[in-house]
Amino acid sequence: MPSTTGGQKFARILVGVDDSEDAQLAFRYAIREARQSNARLIIVSIMEHDDMNIYQALSKDYVHGERKELAEHIEKYRQLALRAGVKEVDTVIDEGDPGETIVKRVIPATKADLLIVGSLSKTGVRKYFGSQAAYMAKYSPISVMIVR
């Protein structure tokens, strides 16, 4: 039975993750929502180029290493969701500005109908989502749940 958050039914829930406390809360909320509604959970993380210096950005080995590390990390989230009882869990890794990438590429590609993100930003490498939450809420073509 699909979720009925706010009276609307959701079948494909997209959740943005990083290691911030807010993103962890959003992830836990998304697991509950997906489990209760028998929805597919899609976990996304975005590699930001802003966090790389010019030498790192030009090094394919560096970018490949970062992406491999992120893929291993996001797989841990996938396993947690499966162990928590979510039946269908996909993962997506993309590169770019998190808000714009999720709104313009990830949502259309995954056909998600609900986006769940944390509200606060982190500094440095883990500022993936929070500062982007307002952008995603404003420009997303689907419903957005911002978890505090």
mmCIF file of C-alpha atoms in Angstrom, residues 2 5 7 19 32 35 44-45 47 57 67 72-74 76 78-79 90 92 112 119 131 138:
data_model
loop_
_atom_site.group_PDB
_atom_site.id
_atom_site.type_symbol
_atom_site.label_atom_id
_atom_site.label_comp_id
_atom_site.label_asym_id
_atom_site.label_seq_id
_atom_site.Cartn_x
_atom_site.Cartn_y
_atom_site.Cartn_z
ATOM 1 C CA PRO A 2 1.634 3.304 -1.076
ATOM 2 C CA THR A 5 2.017 11.459 3.493
ATOM 3 C CA GLY A 7 -2.853 12.726 1.477
ATOM 4 C CA ASP A 19 27.155 11.919 7.061
ATOM 5 C CA ARG A 32 10.156 4.119 7.934
ATOM 6 C CA ARG A 35 8.692 0.233 4.834
ATOM 7 C CA VAL A 44 21.347 9.286 -3.582
ATOM 8 C CA SER A 45 24.665 10.943 -2.810
ATOM 9 C CA MET A 47 30.073 14.213 -5.362
ATOM 10 C CA ALA A 57 39.770 17.615 -10.266
ATOM 11 C CA ARG A 67 33.674 7.813 -6.376
ATOM 12 C CA GLU A 72 31.136 1.693 -0.854
ATOM 13 C CA HIS A 73 29.677 4.144 1.652
ATOM 14 C CA ILE A 74 26.277 4.365 -0.055
ATOM 15 C CA LYS A 76 26.272 0.519 3.555
ATOM 16 C CA ARG A 78 21.519 0.299 1.117
ATOM 17 C CA GLN A 79 22.274 -2.675 3.368
ATOM 18 C CA ASP A 90 18.421 1.367 -5.251
ATOM 19 C CA VAL A 92 22.494 6.595 -7.213
ATOM 20 C CA ALA A 112 10.856 9.362 -7.797
ATOM 21 C CA SER A 119 17.561 20.635 6.642
ATOM 22 C CA SER A 131 22.244 24.284 2.195
ATOM 23 C CA LYS A 138 11.613 25.440 -4.556
#
